[in-house]
Structures are given as C-alpha cells and as structure tokens.
Amino acid sequence: MAEEEGPTVELRQRRKLKSSENKESAKEEKICDTPMPERAPKHVLFQRFAKIFIGCLAAVTSGMMYALYLSAYHERKFWFSNRQELEREITFQGDSAIYYSYYKDMLKAPSFERGVYELTHNNKTVSLKTINAVQQMSLYPELIASVLYQATGSNEIIEPVYFYIGIVFGLQGIYVTALFVTSWLMSGTWLAGMLTVAWFIINRVDTTRIEYSIPLRENWALPYFACQIAALTGYLKSNLNTYGERFCYLLMSASTYTFMMMWEYSHYLLFLQAISLFLLDSFSLEQSEKLNVKKGTFIAKIMKVINFYLVCTLTVTLNIIMKMFVPHKENGHMLKFLEVKFGLNMTKNFTMNWLLCQESLQAPSQDFFLRLTQSSLLPFYVLVLIICFLSMMQVIFRRINGKSLKETITLEDGRIGGRPEIIYHVIHTILLGSLAMVIEGLKYLWTPYVCMLAAFGVCSPELWMTLFKWLRLRTVHPVLLALILSMAVPTIIGLSLWKEFFPRLMTELMELQEFYDPDTVELMTWIKRQAPVAAVFAGSPQLMGAIKLCTGWMVTSLPLYNDDDLLKRNENVYQIYSKRSAEDIYKILTSYKANYLIVEDAICNEVGTMRGCRVKDLLDIANGHVVCEEGDKLTYSKYGRFCHEVKINYSPYVNYFTRVYWNRSYFVYKINTVISFQS
C-alpha cells in the first residue's frame, strides 16, 4: 500500500503544480492582453499642467491673503503696534494668557532642556501644587515656537509676541489652503476652492475663534487636521496612481501625528473620523486594497480590525493603557458633564452648572443659522447634502440587492454617491453637524466643512448630472446643462458675495478700533511694584491667568477644566462671591497659602442675560441658599454676600482682610496673618 500511495501523491502534486502554472500563465496572458494606456498628447499635458499650476497658485495666494488679513485686522482691532508690552499681554484673556505665559518662560530659560524641565516640574504657577504643564496643557506649540524663535535668529529681528501670533496666523493660512485643496480635489475645479475660501472668511464668526483667542489649542491643531482631510480625500480617489497614494499616505500620517500632539481633545475628532471610514468600508463603497478588511481568513480579518482600531484611535488606546498603570480622575468631570447635558442626571454642583451656562456649550442660537443663510451658505449646503446622501443610499441599496455597479464612474452616469471620497465627507459632516446642533462650540469644527462641501457641490457637474438623472430631463442635453450650471452657479454666488460682503471686509480693515482697559493695566502695574515677589494671589480663574502672564506672580487657580483639583480650587475661591462668613472665606484662602484677594466688581454686581447663570446664583444653588427645584430644602444664610460686605470695612471682615488697593473694577485685600478682633 505504501508503494502504491507514493505515485498517487506525486501525481496529485504534479496536478496541483500544473493548475497553479495554468493560473499564472492566465494572469500573464491577461496582463499582456490589457491594452497599455496611450500617452496623452502634449497639448493635453500642457492644459493639465496649467490647470494644476493655476489652482496651486490660487490656493497658496488665498492662504497668504487670509493670513495677512488676520494680521491687519488684529492690528486695527487692538492698535497692537502702538501699545506697551503690558497692554499687549492684557489682550490675551483666560486660558490664552496661560499658554502665552509659558512661551515667555521658555524664552527666558537658560537652555531649552532647562525650560522643558521647569515646565514639566512646574511649582511656580499654582500654590502648593506641582504640575506637568506640558502634558496637562498641551504646550507643544509653545515649545516649538520658542525653539523656532531662537534657532532662526528671529530674536534680533522681531519681538516675541509678533513671532508667536505670526505663526498662528500663518497656520490659519494653511488651514484655508487645505480646505481649498479638498474642495478642488472633490469637484475637479479650483473655482470650488475659491468659493470655499470666500464662504469661510465671510462666515469667520462661525468658522474660527482666531479673532477672540489666538493661542487656543484648536487654532494650532485644526490646520493640521484640515491637511489630513485633504490628503485622505486624495487617497480615497479611485483614479489616483501609486505615487500619489504614497504621498497622500505620508501626508496623512505626518499631519495626524502633529494634530494629536497639538490638541488634547484630538482623539475625539479622530474617533468620529474612524467611524466614518468604518461605515464607508462596511458598505463596500471603497476599493478593498485601500481599507482592506474584507479579504483573507477569519484570523486575518480580526487582525486587520485590531490594526484599524489601533491606527484610528491611537490616543484613546494610549490613554486607557496609562490609566491602567497610573490611576487618575482628570477626565471624570467630562462624563458627568455629558450626563447632565443630555438630561441623564441632575446636579447642584457649581462647576457642572457653570460649564452648562457657558455660551459655547449651549445649543446653537437662531442667529447662527440666520448668518449662514444670509451668506447663502446654508441653503446650498442642504441642497448638496441631500443630493449626495440620496445618491449614496441609492448606491448602497443596489449593492445590497446584488446589482453590479461600474467601478469607473463617468459624468453621464449621474451617480455622485458612488465616489468614496464624497461619501466619506457626507458621513463625516453629518456626524459633526449632529454634535454641533447640541453644543455650539463644535460649530467651529463643522462650519468650515460646510463651506467646503457646499462649494464642491455647486461646482461639480456630477452633482447636477445626478439631479438631472432623477428629474429625467430631456428638453436640454443634461451633460451640457450640468457643465454650464457648474460654472454659472458659483460665478453668480461669487459675484453676489463680492457685492454684499467685500465692502464690509474693507470697512473692518479701515476702522481703527481700540482695546482700552486701564483698570486692569493699573492693577497689574500695582502688583509688579507693590506686591512681594513671593506673594500668592486669589481671585477668579480668568483674572489669575492674566496675573500669571503679566506679572509672573503665583496664583491659587487657573482657567483650566481638565483637572479635578483645579476645578475644586476654582469653586472654592469663587466662594468670595457667595453668602459665606468672613471666617469661612479666610480658612479657604489660607488653605491655599494666599496672601492677597482680588474682588472683581463685574462678577460681584453681575447682571446676567441668562437666568440662573450668574456666578453668585450658581453658588447660592450649590450652597443651598435658594430653591432650584420642588422639594429642595432652603438653607437660610445669616451672612450677606461676602464681596459686598468686605467693601464696607467693618468687623469681622476688617479682622481678616485689609484693603490695600482699589479702582473702579478691582478691590485688592491683603489677607492678614495675625488676626486682631475689633469691637
């Protein structure tokens, strides 16, 4: 049997080898039979080159002009070049002041290594607390800016503040250029990019916060995310060659890494992007070799899914791993906030209610939609989104029903929903838009892509052809009409925008505004001249950020909301505006080693536009001094509001606090170390 079995096995192996040889020869014949693409004529190549050159020139010019516009507008708004350094620094408000103060600290450090060490082991900012400022506040932009400022020799040419804001304005130019390129890639015409930029600038109140707070992390990070989106759009295109795919992949990798480094909340946006790509692949709307999950054995599929998760949600994975070894509660407040925001829980907690009262965390106002409608952006966005979404659903249902679809989509097909890059953007903009309808601050992520998607749609012949296919237009040739509309509609929109909004933009640059805050200037000047170097100041977190920047003195709290300890400090220090006794306030402040207390008249006598959202109202709710719901127990306070009572200068307030400086806006009290009670 063994002797007979040998030849049989050998015969099977020969047959298997022969069949494999036949397959390989068939593949070779198929490759040989495939006609080689004919080389395009020289005039066609010249037209393509001219189109690309003009488009790139327009994209770069748009970005540069926008950056110059921001610089000029900032100068006219703050009269920046004519102010002293202290007055310039006061224009940085809240957390922006903290970011810029660390940039100054890096420039003052004897070496880069020493500067980084002092930031990662910082005990000179918040009293009784050592923080890793680089990690906690994502100070990588400031580290990079300080290195560039010194390495390029700019310290001999330009002042540090101009170099800093110049980098941010330059990044905004890159942001606009990336949106231009994305719309251009999707539509095939750089006219869409021009319209994207026009809508972005006209609606800049809703597309960016660069005018109000320059050093915000999102102003550093979102330009890189826009570059990643542009690279991803090019990568998803079906007609891209191998070299183009490699370039797009490298650009995606570099921009994604930089985006994650610049912004501590980047992983949330990347998670939405991962969901969009996952849905794109689930519906088999992309080439399998690009998202590559459906091929291979079961184990291979599992490994690819794991790899997909690790790549797309890298920061989340690292965060979970770190929490396993270093337990902390830094982001617990975010989950609690979401529970209260969506009505899953109720709370009297001051911090949660204060966050809910912030305008950026409210639902969008009607003015937001009115502004987008007046610039014609919202109507065209809705039109484009509806057409693309319905076409996408049509393609998906055809796939589900087993109908074969052409891999190469032509203009005559009228099937814009079959293009992977379009579908990705439709899914992504729906996800971002859904969040922006709940939290207004997220409109700065959504509105720029509204500009891009709307501009792409009105400039795309395929979108109009898709619409005409549904309408079964027969009176006029649909392809010709689609080409005409893709040029005529954006031209008409552009001319109308130019006529209505261009004069307004020029007027803004001509008007000389003035940022005038003499009370804050006087306060900072007094601190630098009169307060001891080792003094610790207590007050509202926003003011403490300005004190840290303008004077360098230590403070009790900071305007940061990703640390539980700092949030608790903020709530405790805010008690100076509550109905608490002088002794209670004294104990709170001395527990943080505070030497001076600053009471702001604007907070003490605040007249809020939103009911129950004043700081003193929120404190009364948290302390149980008012009834906020039926069944709540009212706790009567026998003390007046501290910020009012301390100004009257009577016992027991004068026993604990001595007024040493005041102006129209601020009252500064020295916290007594030796208490002497007066009758």
XYZ file of C-alpha atoms in Angstrom, residues 17-630:
614
model
C 1.549 22.417 -9.682
C 0.213 22.281 -13.202
C -3.030 24.033 -12.233
C -1.086 26.774 -10.452
C 1.103 27.181 -13.536
C -2.025 27.499 -15.662
C -3.347 30.240 -13.338
C -0.072 32.123 -13.503
C 0.057 31.825 -17.290
C -3.545 33.015 -17.465
C -2.649 36.030 -15.361
C 0.314 36.753 -17.621
C -1.896 36.474 -20.707
C -4.447 38.797 -19.081
C -1.742 41.322 -18.328
C -0.382 41.041 -21.852
C -3.848 41.392 -23.367
C -4.558 44.511 -21.301
C -4.065 47.474 -23.593
C -1.402 49.889 -22.420
C -2.749 53.395 -21.825
C -1.912 55.720 -24.642
C 0.316 58.640 -23.835
C -1.599 61.888 -23.754
C -0.768 64.467 -26.423
C 1.484 67.361 -25.479
C -1.279 69.960 -25.613
C -3.358 67.883 -23.184
C -0.427 67.574 -20.792
C 0.143 71.314 -21.051
C -3.519 72.003 -20.235
C -3.330 69.726 -17.188
C -0.123 71.367 -16.014
C -1.569 74.855 -16.492
C -4.724 73.878 -14.597
C -2.736 72.441 -11.689
C -0.337 75.384 -11.631
C -3.111 77.990 -11.595
C -5.035 76.040 -8.954
C -1.992 75.702 -6.689
C -1.182 79.370 -7.168
C -4.743 80.327 -6.264
C -4.704 78.039 -3.191
C -1.417 79.430 -1.864
C -2.445 83.003 -2.631
C -5.750 82.528 -0.813
C -3.966 81.234 2.275
C -1.422 84.059 2.263
C -4.062 86.734 1.766
C -6.146 85.353 4.621
C -3.133 85.307 6.954
C -2.317 88.923 6.012
C -5.955 89.886 6.525
C -5.934 88.406 10.034
C -2.728 90.246 10.859
C -4.092 93.572 9.607
C -7.427 93.103 11.362
C -5.697 92.222 14.631
C -3.576 95.364 14.371
C -6.583 97.604 13.721
C -8.660 95.959 16.436
C -6.116 96.239 19.259
C -3.861 99.006 17.911
C -1.196 96.480 18.735
C 1.986 98.145 17.459
C 1.343 101.345 19.433
C 0.937 99.677 22.827
C 3.321 98.825 25.593
C 4.135 95.188 26.344
C 1.799 95.063 29.359
C -1.154 96.379 27.333
C -0.463 93.843 24.596
C -0.387 90.968 27.067
C -3.726 92.002 28.560
C -5.340 91.244 25.183
C -4.676 87.553 25.926
C -7.651 86.531 28.040
C -8.333 83.476 30.209
C -6.545 80.263 29.225
C -4.883 82.061 26.296
C -2.892 84.080 28.821
C -1.607 80.871 30.421
C -0.403 79.455 27.096
C 1.438 82.617 26.138
C 2.970 82.969 29.623
C 4.687 79.591 29.232
C 6.008 80.675 25.833
C 7.598 83.640 27.619
C 9.017 81.323 30.292
C 10.657 79.159 27.631
C 12.331 82.201 26.084
C 13.653 83.274 29.497
C 15.071 79.825 30.301
C 18.882 79.492 30.076
C 18.509 76.472 27.791
C 15.771 74.514 26.052
C 16.361 71.460 28.242
C 16.129 73.537 31.407
C 12.977 75.243 30.171
C 11.270 71.939 29.425
C 12.260 70.575 32.835
C 10.814 73.608 34.617
C 7.544 73.228 32.722
C 7.238 69.505 33.380
C 8.016 70.034 37.080
C 6.289 73.379 37.481
C 5.738 74.559 41.068
C 5.861 78.305 40.421
C 2.415 78.776 38.933
C -0.170 77.299 41.312
C 0.427 77.426 45.046
C 1.005 74.115 46.846
C 0.845 72.212 43.558
C 3.423 70.808 41.143
C 2.094 70.242 37.637
C 3.381 68.847 34.369
C 2.319 71.853 32.331
C 3.492 70.386 29.012
C 1.290 67.316 29.315
C -1.639 68.873 31.135
C -1.971 71.927 28.902
C -0.556 70.522 25.626
C 2.235 73.098 25.451
C 3.957 71.542 22.440
C 3.070 74.566 20.248
C 4.831 76.859 22.714
C 7.871 74.579 22.834
C 8.106 74.523 19.038
C 7.546 78.290 18.753
C 10.255 79.055 21.306
C 12.752 76.791 19.525
C 11.978 78.355 16.141
C 12.229 81.873 17.554
C 15.715 81.298 18.890
C 17.025 78.906 16.238
C 16.108 81.168 13.325
C 17.662 84.244 14.893
C 14.301 85.984 14.975
C 15.084 87.441 18.405
C 17.245 90.018 16.625
C 14.543 90.926 14.105
C 11.078 90.637 15.619
C 9.516 90.811 19.070
C 8.428 87.503 20.645
C 4.712 88.351 20.640
C 4.703 89.150 16.910
C 6.562 85.936 16.141
C 4.069 83.928 18.195
C 0.889 85.364 16.706
C 2.514 85.339 13.264
C 2.910 81.552 13.444
C -0.757 81.147 14.397
C -1.914 83.431 11.574
C 0.309 81.505 9.173
C -1.300 78.252 10.282
C -4.705 79.760 9.585
C -3.499 80.453 6.069
C -2.546 76.773 5.760
C -5.995 75.899 7.132
C -7.714 77.839 4.361
C -5.351 76.421 1.729
C -6.128 72.855 2.845
C -9.874 73.492 2.614
C -9.293 74.975 -0.859
C -7.409 71.856 -1.994
C -10.013 69.488 -0.522
C -12.855 71.158 -2.373
C -10.745 71.268 -5.532
C -9.988 67.524 -5.324
C -13.648 66.685 -4.883
C -15.036 68.896 -7.643
C -12.179 68.878 -10.138
C -12.103 72.680 -10.423
C -10.206 75.252 -8.355
C -13.254 77.502 -8.645
C -14.729 75.435 -5.802
C -11.679 76.236 -3.707
C -12.132 79.972 -4.273
C -15.776 79.745 -3.227
C -14.799 77.732 -0.133
C -12.370 80.433 0.959
C -14.928 83.182 0.310
C -17.581 81.473 2.433
C -15.038 80.678 5.159
C -13.917 84.306 5.512
C -17.408 85.790 5.281
C -18.672 83.407 7.979
C -15.488 83.581 10.074
C -17.543 84.411 13.186
C -18.774 80.821 12.973
C -15.771 79.124 11.350
C -12.962 80.135 13.702
C -12.220 81.674 17.095
C -8.907 83.169 15.999
C -10.192 86.731 16.420
C -11.116 86.246 20.064
C -8.385 83.974 21.388
C -5.242 83.451 19.347
C -3.342 80.814 21.412
C -6.254 78.355 21.687
C -5.166 74.764 21.052
C -7.688 74.369 18.239
C -6.105 77.263 16.332
C -2.817 75.347 16.351
C -4.317 71.906 15.686
C -7.149 72.284 13.158
C -4.904 73.397 10.260
C -3.098 70.051 10.517
C -6.405 68.202 10.644
C -7.502 70.055 7.510
C -4.286 68.930 5.802
C -5.044 65.365 6.884
C -8.557 65.665 5.437
C -7.152 66.909 2.127
C -4.664 64.018 1.989
C -7.373 61.500 2.890
C -9.637 62.918 0.172
C -6.905 62.427 -2.399
C -6.118 58.949 -1.092
C -9.725 57.810 -1.432
C -9.986 58.886 -5.067
C -10.211 55.865 -7.347
C -8.092 57.317 -10.178
C -5.004 58.023 -8.062
C -1.712 56.448 -9.121
C 0.728 54.639 -6.832
C 2.991 57.626 -6.241
C 0.019 59.814 -5.431
C -1.259 57.250 -2.925
C 2.112 57.086 -1.203
C 2.343 60.863 -0.966
C -1.179 61.144 0.446
C -0.482 58.355 2.931
C 2.701 60.020 4.191
C 0.962 63.385 4.468
C -1.916 61.771 6.370
C 0.473 60.120 8.809
C 2.503 63.262 9.472
C -0.485 65.587 9.833
C -2.376 63.133 12.067
C 0.581 62.783 14.408
C 1.032 66.567 14.616
C -2.695 67.068 15.156
C -2.688 64.633 18.088
C 0.319 66.373 19.602
C -1.189 69.866 19.363
C -4.625 69.285 20.923
C -5.603 67.201 23.943
C -9.093 66.615 22.514
C -7.885 65.445 19.098
C -8.758 61.796 19.752
C -12.487 62.617 19.877
C -12.351 64.049 16.376
C -10.252 61.143 15.143
C -12.801 58.748 16.624
C -15.551 60.366 14.520
C -13.300 60.045 11.508
C -12.710 56.369 12.273
C -16.484 55.811 12.427
C -16.867 57.497 9.014
C -14.181 55.306 7.456
C -15.618 52.199 9.078
C -19.075 52.911 7.641
C -17.509 53.627 4.259
C -15.852 50.226 4.296
C -18.893 48.426 5.730
C -20.996 49.457 2.749
C -18.241 48.300 0.345
C -18.013 51.760 -1.133
C -14.219 51.794 -1.338
C -11.614 49.694 -3.081
C -10.733 46.730 -0.900
C -6.978 47.347 -1.114
C -7.372 50.799 0.479
C -9.462 49.875 3.523
C -8.686 46.168 3.253
C -10.866 44.473 5.869
C -12.930 42.040 3.858
C -10.195 39.865 2.360
C -8.361 36.952 3.948
C -9.146 34.318 6.563
C -11.156 34.926 9.705
C -7.975 35.422 11.775
C -6.644 37.862 9.180
C -9.867 39.846 9.341
C -9.649 40.031 13.134
C -6.044 41.230 12.949
C -6.978 43.877 10.388
C -9.834 45.132 12.546
C -7.454 45.378 15.522
C -4.916 47.210 13.375
C -7.650 49.554 12.094
C -8.685 50.347 15.670
C -5.117 50.976 16.840
C -4.354 53.286 13.935
C -7.558 55.324 14.110
C -7.921 55.537 17.883
C -4.297 55.565 18.938
C -4.619 58.305 21.531
C -7.643 56.659 23.147
C -5.749 53.371 23.393
C -2.716 55.031 24.964
C -4.951 56.890 27.384
C -6.614 53.639 28.512
C -3.243 51.910 28.936
C -1.906 54.819 31.007
C -4.975 54.744 33.247
C -4.350 51.060 33.963
C -0.964 51.900 35.483
C -1.469 55.494 36.664
C -4.983 55.835 38.148
C -6.325 59.377 37.969
C -9.616 61.245 37.658
C -8.666 64.036 35.275
C -11.454 63.444 32.761
C -14.183 62.231 35.121
C -15.836 65.645 35.060
C -16.393 65.333 31.301
C -18.557 62.225 31.678
C -20.525 63.900 34.451
C -20.992 66.956 32.275
C -22.349 64.879 29.385
C -24.784 63.120 31.710
C -26.186 66.446 32.926
C -26.100 67.995 29.438
C -28.292 65.272 27.947
C -30.636 65.135 30.939
C -29.448 61.781 32.250
C -28.652 63.259 35.631
C -29.303 66.355 37.756
C -26.799 68.210 39.888
C -26.347 71.293 42.060
C -22.597 71.164 41.615
C -21.234 74.631 40.894
C -18.648 73.522 38.336
C -21.085 71.426 36.291
C -23.727 74.140 36.244
C -21.137 76.806 35.441
C -19.942 74.798 32.441
C -23.522 74.256 31.274
C -24.063 78.018 31.390
C -21.150 78.752 29.056
C -22.338 80.014 25.692
C -20.030 77.660 23.791
C -21.692 74.656 25.464
C -25.259 75.743 24.721
C -27.316 74.715 21.705
C -26.758 76.968 18.658
C -28.820 80.134 18.578
C -31.110 81.179 15.739
C -28.626 83.917 14.851
C -26.129 81.238 13.847
C -28.456 79.743 11.235
C -29.545 83.205 10.128
C -25.950 84.259 9.437
C -25.280 81.114 7.394
C -28.487 81.686 5.440
C -27.751 85.344 4.702
C -24.432 84.365 3.122
C -26.302 81.717 1.034
C -24.096 79.001 2.585
C -26.734 77.009 4.453
C -29.273 76.651 1.583
C -26.656 75.354 -0.857
C -25.149 73.072 1.792
C -28.540 71.495 2.467
C -29.119 71.026 -1.274
C -25.726 69.405 -1.821
C -26.027 67.210 1.255
C -29.489 65.933 0.268
C -28.409 65.041 -3.277
C -25.202 63.321 -2.153
C -26.942 61.461 0.672
C -29.787 60.175 -1.520
C -27.347 59.131 -4.212
C -25.250 57.332 -1.596
C -28.308 55.458 -0.302
C -29.214 54.531 -3.869
C -25.768 53.002 -4.399
C -25.934 51.133 -1.082
C -29.346 49.604 -1.883
C -28.098 48.496 -5.277
C -25.144 46.808 -3.613
C -27.424 45.106 -1.091
C -29.680 43.841 -3.883
C -26.663 42.350 -5.643
C -26.701 44.657 -8.655
C -23.313 45.186 -10.263
C -22.024 48.738 -10.456
C -19.392 50.260 -12.691
C -16.097 50.787 -10.910
C -15.242 53.818 -13.040
C -17.926 56.487 -12.741
C -18.364 58.881 -15.659
C -20.235 62.164 -15.841
C -23.004 60.602 -17.904
C -23.719 58.061 -15.151
C -25.034 60.748 -12.784
C -24.008 58.733 -9.743
C -22.091 61.016 -7.397
C -22.989 58.761 -4.462
C -20.650 56.088 -5.781
C -17.477 58.104 -5.174
C -15.791 57.022 -1.902
C -14.312 60.430 -1.038
C -17.725 62.083 -1.383
C -19.424 59.503 0.797
C -16.763 59.849 3.474
C -17.344 63.601 3.658
C -21.117 63.164 3.743
C -20.900 60.771 6.697
C -18.311 62.945 8.457
C -20.267 66.169 8.059
C -23.461 64.502 9.317
C -21.658 63.313 12.455
C -20.072 66.715 13.075
C -23.323 68.503 12.337
C -25.244 66.327 14.763
C -22.856 67.297 17.550
C -22.860 70.966 16.537
C -26.646 71.017 16.892
C -26.204 70.133 20.573
C -23.069 72.091 21.525
C -22.481 75.435 19.821
C -18.719 75.366 20.405
C -18.464 72.430 17.992
C -19.690 74.619 15.144
C -16.048 75.655 14.657
C -15.371 72.072 13.575
C -18.470 71.722 11.417
C -18.901 75.074 9.639
C -15.549 75.004 7.755
C -16.549 71.697 6.195
C -19.978 73.090 5.435
C -18.173 75.731 3.357
C -16.069 73.089 1.640
C -18.935 70.674 0.903
C -21.319 73.357 -0.358
C -18.649 74.848 -2.643
C -17.734 71.431 -4.019
C -21.365 70.622 -4.772
C -22.332 73.735 -6.706
C -19.094 73.488 -8.752
C -19.420 69.760 -9.509
C -21.012 68.765 -12.834
C -21.587 65.272 -11.412
C -23.882 66.624 -8.709
C -26.046 68.489 -11.213
C -25.998 65.457 -13.525
C -27.198 63.262 -10.655
C -30.089 65.636 -10.076
C -30.985 65.719 -13.777
C -30.949 61.913 -13.944
C -33.579 61.811 -11.233
C -35.639 64.514 -12.939
C -35.257 62.709 -16.309
C -34.513 65.947 -18.082
C -34.991 65.595 -21.843
C -35.553 69.098 -23.233
C -31.877 70.069 -22.899
C -28.861 67.786 -23.051
C -28.236 67.031 -19.338
C -24.449 66.814 -19.624
C -24.201 70.188 -21.315
C -26.571 71.779 -18.809
C -24.628 70.261 -15.887
C -21.377 71.722 -17.203
C -22.981 75.127 -17.669
C -24.523 75.189 -14.188
C -21.273 74.051 -12.548
C -19.705 77.249 -13.884
C -22.649 79.663 -13.816
C -23.971 78.978 -10.295
C -20.664 79.514 -8.429
C -19.947 82.584 -10.570
C -23.292 84.133 -9.632
C -22.751 83.242 -5.964
C -19.267 84.714 -6.036
C -20.411 87.982 -7.609
C -23.245 88.375 -5.117
C -20.911 87.688 -2.198
C -18.395 90.184 -3.582
C -21.031 92.883 -3.962
C -22.538 92.411 -0.497
C -19.656 91.394 1.773
C -16.436 92.732 0.256
C -17.198 96.354 1.253
C -17.815 95.158 4.827
C -14.451 93.418 4.975
C -12.688 96.534 3.722
C -14.556 98.676 6.248
C -13.358 96.418 9.067
C -9.765 96.949 7.970
C -10.211 100.714 7.692
C -11.807 101.218 11.107
C -9.308 101.852 13.884
C -10.659 100.161 16.988
C -9.131 100.455 20.433
C -8.892 97.920 23.226
C -8.992 100.118 26.325
C -8.773 98.530 29.785
C -6.999 100.994 32.088
C -8.242 99.371 35.298
C -6.545 96.075 34.509
C -3.366 97.886 33.460
C -3.341 99.788 36.760
C -3.908 96.567 38.723
C -1.037 94.746 37.032
C 1.239 97.763 37.478
C 0.442 97.924 41.205
C 1.140 94.198 41.648
C 4.524 94.445 39.941
C 5.517 97.477 42.012
C 3.992 96.835 45.428
C 3.397 93.121 45.959
C 6.210 90.903 47.307
C 7.762 88.504 44.810
C 6.690 85.506 46.894
C 3.068 86.683 47.147
C 0.183 84.387 46.154
C -2.972 85.908 44.641
C -6.520 84.558 44.793
C -9.445 85.528 42.579
C -11.411 84.404 39.546
C -9.513 81.910 37.325
C -9.712 84.227 34.300
C -8.034 87.059 36.200
C -5.455 84.685 37.649
C -4.398 83.725 34.122
C -3.778 87.401 33.301
C -1.806 87.899 36.538
C 0.387 84.892 35.757
C 1.176 86.294 32.302
C 1.588 89.990 33.116
C 3.394 89.742 36.460
C 4.676 86.184 36.880
C 3.308 86.014 40.434
C 1.957 82.745 41.840
C -1.828 82.194 41.920
C -4.267 79.834 43.617
C -6.144 78.669 40.499
C -6.073 78.641 36.695
C -8.739 78.747 33.957
C -8.253 75.072 33.065
C -11.024 72.468 33.061
C -9.264 69.120 32.655
C -8.016 68.740 36.231
C -10.283 67.871 39.156
C -8.069 69.567 41.720
C -8.008 72.842 39.769
C -11.761 72.690 39.287
C -12.238 72.237 43.020
C -9.912 75.161 43.699
C -11.867 77.350 41.296
C -15.124 76.505 43.051
C -13.647 77.187 46.493
C -12.100 80.524 45.520
C -15.348 81.591 43.818
C -16.928 81.427 47.286
C -15.822 85.048 47.734
C -18.985 85.870 45.761
C -21.269 83.685 47.915
C -23.140 84.241 51.171
C -20.424 82.852 53.409
C -18.861 84.217 56.583
C -15.557 86.065 56.677
C -14.101 83.228 58.715
C -15.089 80.608 56.100
C -13.531 82.619 53.282
C -10.402 83.217 55.342
C -9.982 79.495 56.012
C -10.436 78.647 52.323
C -7.874 81.189 51.124
C -5.264 80.442 53.770
C -5.533 76.723 52.982
C -4.036 77.621 49.581
C -1.411 79.942 51.174
C -2.966 83.004 49.512
C -1.623 86.422 50.573
C -3.870 88.695 48.520
C -7.510 88.526 47.440
C -8.875 90.349 44.383
C -12.627 91.010 44.187
C -13.982 91.912 40.743
C -16.878 94.324 40.686
C -18.081 92.895 37.363
C -18.714 89.499 38.988
C -19.992 90.813 42.325
C -22.573 93.083 40.630
C -23.099 90.877 37.586
C -26.344 91.293 35.667
C -26.556 88.098 33.647
C -28.607 87.751 30.481
C -29.378 84.090 31.205
C -31.473 83.395 34.276
C -29.671 81.487 36.996
C -26.292 81.576 35.242
C -24.603 84.338 37.200
C -21.698 83.131 39.326
C -23.395 84.242 42.544
C -26.627 82.463 41.535
C -24.800 79.218 40.860
C -23.023 79.496 44.205
C -26.334 80.058 46.007
C -27.753 76.940 44.337
C -24.696 74.858 45.236
C -24.744 76.111 48.835
C -28.495 75.547 49.187
C -29.330 79.224 49.720
C -32.041 79.223 47.044
C -34.653 76.713 45.914
C -33.912 75.456 42.404
C -36.448 72.585 42.269
C -39.559 71.483 44.052
